[in-house]
Short mmCIF file of C-alpha atoms in Angstrom, two decimals:
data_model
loop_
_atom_site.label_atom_id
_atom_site.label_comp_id
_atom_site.label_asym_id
_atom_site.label_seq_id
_atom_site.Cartn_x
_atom_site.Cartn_y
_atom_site.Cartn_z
CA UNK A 1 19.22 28.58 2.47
CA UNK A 2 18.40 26.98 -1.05
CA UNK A 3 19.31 23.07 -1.34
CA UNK A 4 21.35 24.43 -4.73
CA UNK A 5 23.63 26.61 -2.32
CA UNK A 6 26.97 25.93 -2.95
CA UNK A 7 26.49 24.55 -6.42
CA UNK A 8 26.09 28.22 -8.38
CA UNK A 9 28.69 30.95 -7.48
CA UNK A 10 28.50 34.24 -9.10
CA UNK A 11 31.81 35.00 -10.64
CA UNK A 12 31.56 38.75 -10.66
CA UNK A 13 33.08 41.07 -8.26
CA UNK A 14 30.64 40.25 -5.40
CA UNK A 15 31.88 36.55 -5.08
CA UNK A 16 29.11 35.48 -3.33
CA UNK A 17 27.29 32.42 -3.65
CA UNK A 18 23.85 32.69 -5.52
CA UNK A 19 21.93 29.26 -4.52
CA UNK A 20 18.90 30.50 -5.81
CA UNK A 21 19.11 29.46 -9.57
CA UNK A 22 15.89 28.21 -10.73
CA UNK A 23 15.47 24.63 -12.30
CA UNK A 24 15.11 26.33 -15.84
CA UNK A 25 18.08 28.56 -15.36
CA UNK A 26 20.17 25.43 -14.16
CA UNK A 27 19.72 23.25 -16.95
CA UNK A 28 20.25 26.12 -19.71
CA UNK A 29 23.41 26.22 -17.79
CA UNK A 30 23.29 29.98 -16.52
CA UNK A 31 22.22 31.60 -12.91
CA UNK A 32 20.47 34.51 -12.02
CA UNK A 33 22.88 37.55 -11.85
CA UNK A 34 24.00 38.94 -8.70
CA UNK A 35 22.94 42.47 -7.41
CA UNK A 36 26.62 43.84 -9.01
CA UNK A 37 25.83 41.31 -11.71
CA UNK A 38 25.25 43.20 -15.38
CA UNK A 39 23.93 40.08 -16.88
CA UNK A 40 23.46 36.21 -16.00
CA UNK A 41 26.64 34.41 -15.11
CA UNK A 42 27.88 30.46 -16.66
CA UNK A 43 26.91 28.08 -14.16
CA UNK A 44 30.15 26.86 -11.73
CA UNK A 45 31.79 23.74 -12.43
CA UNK A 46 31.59 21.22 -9.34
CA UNK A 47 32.49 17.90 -9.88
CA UNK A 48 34.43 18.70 -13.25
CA UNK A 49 31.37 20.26 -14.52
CA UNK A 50 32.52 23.47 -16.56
CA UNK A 51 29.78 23.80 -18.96
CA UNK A 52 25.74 23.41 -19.58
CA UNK A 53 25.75 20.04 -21.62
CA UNK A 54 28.50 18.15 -18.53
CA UNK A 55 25.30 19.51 -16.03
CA UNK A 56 22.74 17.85 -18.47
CA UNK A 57 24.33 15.06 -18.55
CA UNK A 58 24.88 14.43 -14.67
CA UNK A 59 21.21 15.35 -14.41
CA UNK A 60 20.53 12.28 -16.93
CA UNK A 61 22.25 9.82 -14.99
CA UNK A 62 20.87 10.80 -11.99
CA UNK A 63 17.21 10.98 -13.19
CA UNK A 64 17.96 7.24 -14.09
CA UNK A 65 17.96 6.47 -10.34
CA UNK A 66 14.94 8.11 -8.98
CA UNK A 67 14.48 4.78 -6.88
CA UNK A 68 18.06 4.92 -5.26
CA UNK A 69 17.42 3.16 -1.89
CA UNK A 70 14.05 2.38 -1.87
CA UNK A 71 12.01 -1.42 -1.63
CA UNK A 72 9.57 -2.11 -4.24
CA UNK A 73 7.51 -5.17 -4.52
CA UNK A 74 6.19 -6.36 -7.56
CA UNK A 75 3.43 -9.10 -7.78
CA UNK A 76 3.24 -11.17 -10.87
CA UNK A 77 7.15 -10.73 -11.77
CA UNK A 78 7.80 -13.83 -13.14
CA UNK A 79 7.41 -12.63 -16.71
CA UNK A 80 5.77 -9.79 -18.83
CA UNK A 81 5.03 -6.48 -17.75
CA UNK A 82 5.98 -7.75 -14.39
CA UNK A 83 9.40 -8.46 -15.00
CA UNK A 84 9.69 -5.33 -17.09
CA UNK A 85 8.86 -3.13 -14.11
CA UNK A 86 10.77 -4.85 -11.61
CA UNK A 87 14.27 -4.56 -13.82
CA UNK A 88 13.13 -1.31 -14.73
CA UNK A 89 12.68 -0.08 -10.65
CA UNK A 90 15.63 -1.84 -10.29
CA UNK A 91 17.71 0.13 -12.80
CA UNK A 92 16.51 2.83 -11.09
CA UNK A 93 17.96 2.01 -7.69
CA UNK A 94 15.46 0.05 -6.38
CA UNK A 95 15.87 -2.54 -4.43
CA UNK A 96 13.00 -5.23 -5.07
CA UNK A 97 11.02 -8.12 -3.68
CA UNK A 98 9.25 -9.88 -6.29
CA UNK A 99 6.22 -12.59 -6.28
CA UNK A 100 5.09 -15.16 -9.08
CA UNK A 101 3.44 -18.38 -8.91
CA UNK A 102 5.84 -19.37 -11.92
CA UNK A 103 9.16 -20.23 -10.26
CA UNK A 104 11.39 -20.72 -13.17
CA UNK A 105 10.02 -17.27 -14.60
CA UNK A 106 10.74 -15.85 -11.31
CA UNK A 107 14.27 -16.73 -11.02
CA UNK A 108 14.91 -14.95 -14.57
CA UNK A 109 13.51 -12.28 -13.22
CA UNK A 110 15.54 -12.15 -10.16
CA UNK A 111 18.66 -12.96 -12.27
CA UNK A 112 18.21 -10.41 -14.10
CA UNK A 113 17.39 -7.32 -11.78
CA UNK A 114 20.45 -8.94 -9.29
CA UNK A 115 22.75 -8.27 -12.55
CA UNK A 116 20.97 -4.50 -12.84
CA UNK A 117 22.56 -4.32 -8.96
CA UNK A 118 19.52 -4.57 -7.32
CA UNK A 119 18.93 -7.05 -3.88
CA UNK A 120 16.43 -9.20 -4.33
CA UNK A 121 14.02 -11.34 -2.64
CA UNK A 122 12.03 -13.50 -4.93
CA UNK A 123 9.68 -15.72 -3.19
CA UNK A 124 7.02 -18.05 -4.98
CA UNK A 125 3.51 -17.52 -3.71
CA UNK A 126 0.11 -17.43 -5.27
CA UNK A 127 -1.60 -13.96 -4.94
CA UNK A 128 -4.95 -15.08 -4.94
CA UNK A 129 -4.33 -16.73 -1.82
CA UNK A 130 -4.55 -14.55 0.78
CA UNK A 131 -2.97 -15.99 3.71
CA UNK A 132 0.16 -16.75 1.40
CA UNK A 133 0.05 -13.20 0.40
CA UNK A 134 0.02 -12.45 4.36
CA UNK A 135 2.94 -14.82 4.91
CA UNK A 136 5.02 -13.68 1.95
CA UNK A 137 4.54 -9.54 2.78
CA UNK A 138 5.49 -10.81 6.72
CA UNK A 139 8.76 -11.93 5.04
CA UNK A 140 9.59 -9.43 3.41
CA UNK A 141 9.22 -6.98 6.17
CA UNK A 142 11.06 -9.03 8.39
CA UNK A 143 14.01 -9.30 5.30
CA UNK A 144 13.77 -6.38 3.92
CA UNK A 145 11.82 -3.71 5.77
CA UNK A 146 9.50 -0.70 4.92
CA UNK A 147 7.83 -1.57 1.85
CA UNK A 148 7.91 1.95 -0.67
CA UNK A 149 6.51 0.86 -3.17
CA UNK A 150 4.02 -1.31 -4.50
CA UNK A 151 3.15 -2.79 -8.11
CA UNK A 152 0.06 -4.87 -8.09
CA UNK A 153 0.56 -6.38 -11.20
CA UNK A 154 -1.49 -9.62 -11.12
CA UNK A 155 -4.08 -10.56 -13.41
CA UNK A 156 -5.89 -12.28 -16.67
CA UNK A 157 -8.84 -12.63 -18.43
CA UNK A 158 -10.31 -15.77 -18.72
CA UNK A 159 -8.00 -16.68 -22.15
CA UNK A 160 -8.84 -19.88 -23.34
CA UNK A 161 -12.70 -19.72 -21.34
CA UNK A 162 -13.21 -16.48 -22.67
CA UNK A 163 -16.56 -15.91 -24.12
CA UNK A 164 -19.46 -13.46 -25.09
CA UNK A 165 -21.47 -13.12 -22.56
CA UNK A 166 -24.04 -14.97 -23.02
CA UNK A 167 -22.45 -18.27 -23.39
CA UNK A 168 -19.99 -17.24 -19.87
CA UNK A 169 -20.27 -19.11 -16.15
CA UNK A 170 -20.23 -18.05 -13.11
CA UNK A 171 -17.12 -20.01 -12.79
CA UNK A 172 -15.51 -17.70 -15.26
CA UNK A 173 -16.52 -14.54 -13.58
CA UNK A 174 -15.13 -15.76 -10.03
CA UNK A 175 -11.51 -16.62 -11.46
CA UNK A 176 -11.15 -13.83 -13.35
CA UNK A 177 -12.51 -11.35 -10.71
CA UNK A 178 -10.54 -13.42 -7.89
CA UNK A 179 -7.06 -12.64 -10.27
CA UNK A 180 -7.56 -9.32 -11.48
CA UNK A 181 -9.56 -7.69 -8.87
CA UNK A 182 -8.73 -9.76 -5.10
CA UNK A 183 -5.24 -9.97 -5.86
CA UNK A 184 -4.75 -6.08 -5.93
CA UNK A 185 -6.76 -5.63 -2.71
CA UNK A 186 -5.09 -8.75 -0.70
CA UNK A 187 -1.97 -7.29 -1.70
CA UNK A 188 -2.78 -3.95 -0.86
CA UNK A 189 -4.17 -4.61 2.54
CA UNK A 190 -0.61 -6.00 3.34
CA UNK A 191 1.07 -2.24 2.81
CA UNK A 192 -1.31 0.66 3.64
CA UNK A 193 -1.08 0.29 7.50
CA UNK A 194 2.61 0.85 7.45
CA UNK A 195 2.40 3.41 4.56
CA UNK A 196 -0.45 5.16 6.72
CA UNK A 197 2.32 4.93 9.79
CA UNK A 198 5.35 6.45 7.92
CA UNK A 199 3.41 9.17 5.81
CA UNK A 200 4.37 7.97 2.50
CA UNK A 201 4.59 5.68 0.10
CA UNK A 202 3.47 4.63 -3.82
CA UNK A 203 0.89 2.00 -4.39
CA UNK A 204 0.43 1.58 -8.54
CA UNK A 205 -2.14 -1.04 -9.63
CA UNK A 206 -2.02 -2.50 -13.38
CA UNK A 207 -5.68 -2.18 -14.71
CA UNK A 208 -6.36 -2.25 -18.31
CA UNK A 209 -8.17 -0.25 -21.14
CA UNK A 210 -10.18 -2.96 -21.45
CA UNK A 211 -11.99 -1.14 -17.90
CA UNK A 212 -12.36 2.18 -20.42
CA UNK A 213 -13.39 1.06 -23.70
CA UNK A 214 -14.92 -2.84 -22.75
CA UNK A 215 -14.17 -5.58 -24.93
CA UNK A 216 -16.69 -8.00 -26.35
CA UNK A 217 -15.92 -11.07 -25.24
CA UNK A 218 -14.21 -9.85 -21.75
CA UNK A 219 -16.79 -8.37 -19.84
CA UNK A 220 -15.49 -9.86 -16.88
CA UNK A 221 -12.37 -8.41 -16.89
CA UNK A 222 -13.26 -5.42 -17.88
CA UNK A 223 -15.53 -5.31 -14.23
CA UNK A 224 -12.82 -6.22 -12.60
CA UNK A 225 -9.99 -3.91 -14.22
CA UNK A 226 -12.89 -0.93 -13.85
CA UNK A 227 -12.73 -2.77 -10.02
CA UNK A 228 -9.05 -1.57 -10.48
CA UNK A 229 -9.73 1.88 -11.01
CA UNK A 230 -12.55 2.42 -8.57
CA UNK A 231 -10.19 0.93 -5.86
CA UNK A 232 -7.37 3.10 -7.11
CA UNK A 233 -9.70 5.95 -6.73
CA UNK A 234 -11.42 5.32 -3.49
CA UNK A 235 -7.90 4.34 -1.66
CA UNK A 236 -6.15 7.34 -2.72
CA UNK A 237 -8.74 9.72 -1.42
CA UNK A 238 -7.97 7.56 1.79
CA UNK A 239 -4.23 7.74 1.86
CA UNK A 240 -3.79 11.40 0.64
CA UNK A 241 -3.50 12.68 3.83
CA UNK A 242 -1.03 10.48 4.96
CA UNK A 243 1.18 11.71 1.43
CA UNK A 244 0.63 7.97 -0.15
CA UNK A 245 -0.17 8.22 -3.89
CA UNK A 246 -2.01 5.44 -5.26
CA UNK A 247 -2.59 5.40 -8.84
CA UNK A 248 -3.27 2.72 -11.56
CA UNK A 249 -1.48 2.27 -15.52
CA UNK A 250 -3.73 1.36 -17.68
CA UNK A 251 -2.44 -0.93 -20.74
CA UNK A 252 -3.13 -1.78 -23.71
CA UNK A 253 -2.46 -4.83 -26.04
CA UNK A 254 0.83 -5.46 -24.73
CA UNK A 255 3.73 -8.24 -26.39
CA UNK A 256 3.10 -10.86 -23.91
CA UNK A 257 2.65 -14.08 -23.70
CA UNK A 258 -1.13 -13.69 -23.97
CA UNK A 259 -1.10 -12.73 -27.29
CA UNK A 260 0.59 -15.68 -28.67
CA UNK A 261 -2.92 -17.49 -28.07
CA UNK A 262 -4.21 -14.78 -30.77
CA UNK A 263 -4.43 -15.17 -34.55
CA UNK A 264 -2.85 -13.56 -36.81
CA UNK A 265 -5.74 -11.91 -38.32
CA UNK A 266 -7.11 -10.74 -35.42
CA UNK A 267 -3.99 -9.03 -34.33
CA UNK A 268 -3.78 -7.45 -37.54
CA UNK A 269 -6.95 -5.76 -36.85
CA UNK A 270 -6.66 -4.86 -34.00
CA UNK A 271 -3.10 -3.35 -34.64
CA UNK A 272 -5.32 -1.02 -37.48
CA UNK A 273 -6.94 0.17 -34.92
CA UNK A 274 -4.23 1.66 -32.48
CA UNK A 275 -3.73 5.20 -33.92
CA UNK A 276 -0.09 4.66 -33.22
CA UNK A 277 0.00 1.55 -35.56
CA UNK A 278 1.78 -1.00 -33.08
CA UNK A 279 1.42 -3.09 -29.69
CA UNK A 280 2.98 -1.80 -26.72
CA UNK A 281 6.95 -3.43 -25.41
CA UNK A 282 6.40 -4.50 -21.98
CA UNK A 283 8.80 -1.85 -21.12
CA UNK A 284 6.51 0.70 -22.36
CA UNK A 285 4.34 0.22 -19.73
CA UNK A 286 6.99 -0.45 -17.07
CA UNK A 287 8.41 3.31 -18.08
CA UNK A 288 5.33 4.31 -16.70
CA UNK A 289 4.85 2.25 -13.44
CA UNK A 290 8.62 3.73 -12.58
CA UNK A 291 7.21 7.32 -13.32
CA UNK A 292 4.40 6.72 -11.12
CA UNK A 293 6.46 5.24 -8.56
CA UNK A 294 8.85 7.90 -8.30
CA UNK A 295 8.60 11.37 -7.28
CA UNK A 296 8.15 12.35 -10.07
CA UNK A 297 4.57 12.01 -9.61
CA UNK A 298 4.20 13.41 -6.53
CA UNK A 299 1.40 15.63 -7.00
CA UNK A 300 -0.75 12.69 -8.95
CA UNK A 301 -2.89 10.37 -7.06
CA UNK A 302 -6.31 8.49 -8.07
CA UNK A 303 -5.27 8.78 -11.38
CA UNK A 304 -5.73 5.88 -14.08
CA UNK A 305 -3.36 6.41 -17.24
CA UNK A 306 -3.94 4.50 -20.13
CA UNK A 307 -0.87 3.49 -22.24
CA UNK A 308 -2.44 2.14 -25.45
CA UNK A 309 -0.84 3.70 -28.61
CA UNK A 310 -4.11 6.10 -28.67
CA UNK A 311 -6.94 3.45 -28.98
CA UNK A 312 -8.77 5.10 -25.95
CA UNK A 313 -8.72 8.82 -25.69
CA UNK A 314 -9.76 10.79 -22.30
#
């Protein structure tokens, strides 16, 4: 019998229920006609619902919550596109564990998402460290349980050290690979065995389209973002068969703190060129960490989308 049974009843002489109204023919309102049927039939009323726009509107609300239920953890939440996605999953049913090294930012955060109706577990732990990451993800299993989700959000450049290459250290390289590259795998590690176990699960890793296009003047994060995206890649060839999609949003100059350390000028050019003529909200890019953690994006995995206004074109 269709899952829809029950909702659609024919109203012609037959009486019977038809339960086999397609997802087109639901939201224009109308089911398919019956075998006495001369032509298609208004969809029923349940709940109060008595005409197309009510059923839109339901469907709204309820597409609002595609995380009803669920745990998502969020790494890097104390601020930024971290926080963003964590109110955002939380808006969206979630409930959500979230991880920062910046406690005050954290507990704004965790404000916040409690306020959206969300539980929350916020718990202060550097992400680089991978034996605090252990601890941390042991908590949270133990508080929480089986981890859904999983935003790997962590990572910089080198800011303030940046460089060309030429004049860049070793030292660099290692910190910004050990943020932006070893935090998404530590993390990682800490989920996919129990994913593997239950046969499902969403693992969605924040590179950058700095990985694309490169950047003078960050050519070590742009290995390690491109890190992001071959790991992306390579793990969800691992975990399709298991029905975990692992895919990675790729931004681009976001309204963060990080661009407060940029000039004026610089920001004006590079704002000329983003087709779309402005920087990304950090909820643009959280939008599209709670597409890719929802259903709704079932049928994507090892996929890298870039959210940049346009600058870099697949």
């Amino acid at each position: 019998m269709s899952r829809f049974s029950g909702f659609c009843r024919c109203e012609n002489e037959c009486g019977r229920e038809i339960g086999t109204c397609s997802g087109f023919e639901r939201v224009l309102g109308f089911v398919r006609s019956c075998p006495k049927a001369a032509m298609k039939q208004p969809l029923c009323a349940r709940e109060g619902l008595s005409d197309a726009s009510a059923f839109v509107r339901l469907r709204r609300r309820k597409a609002m919550r595609r995380l009803e239920g669920r745990l998502a953890v969020v790494t890097g939440a104390g601020n930024g596109i971290g926080r963003a996605s964590a109110l955002r999953f939380a808006a969206e049913g979630a409930n959500v564990a979230i991880l920062d090294m910046e406690e005050e930012g954290l507990s704004a955060t965790a404000e916040k998402a409690r306020e959206a109706g969300a539980k929350v577990l916020a718990i202060t732990a550097d992400c680089t460290d991978e034996q605090v990451v252990t601890d941390a993800f042991k908590r949270i299993y133990a508080e929480a349980g089986f981890i859904d989700i999983l935003m790997n959000n962590v990572g910089q450049s080198a800011r303030e050290r940046a460089s060309e290459f030429y004049a860049s250290s070793s030292e660099v390289w290692r910190f910004t690979l050990n943020v932006s590259l070893m935090s998404t795998l530590i993390a990682s590690r800490q989920v996919v065995p129990s994913m593997r176990e239950a046969g499902r699960g969403k693992i969605v890793n924040v590179a950058s389209n700095a990985g694309m296009a490169g950047e003078i003047g960050l050519s070590e994060y742009a290995a390690a973002k491109m890190g992001v995206i071959g790991f992306t890649r390579s793990l969800a060839r691992e975990l399709a068969p298991f029905k975990v999609n692992v895919n990675a949003v790729c931004p681009g100059v976001t309204k963060t703190r990080v661009i407060e350390r940029i000039s004026d000028e610089i920001l004006e050019q590079i704002r000329k060129s983003i087709p779309l003529g402005f920087f990304a909200e950090p909820e643009d890019i959280a939008a599209t960490a709670a597409f890719l953690a929802s259903d709704d994006s079932r049928y994507m995995t090892g996929q890298s989308v870039v959210v940049d206004g346009g600058r870099w074109m697949i």
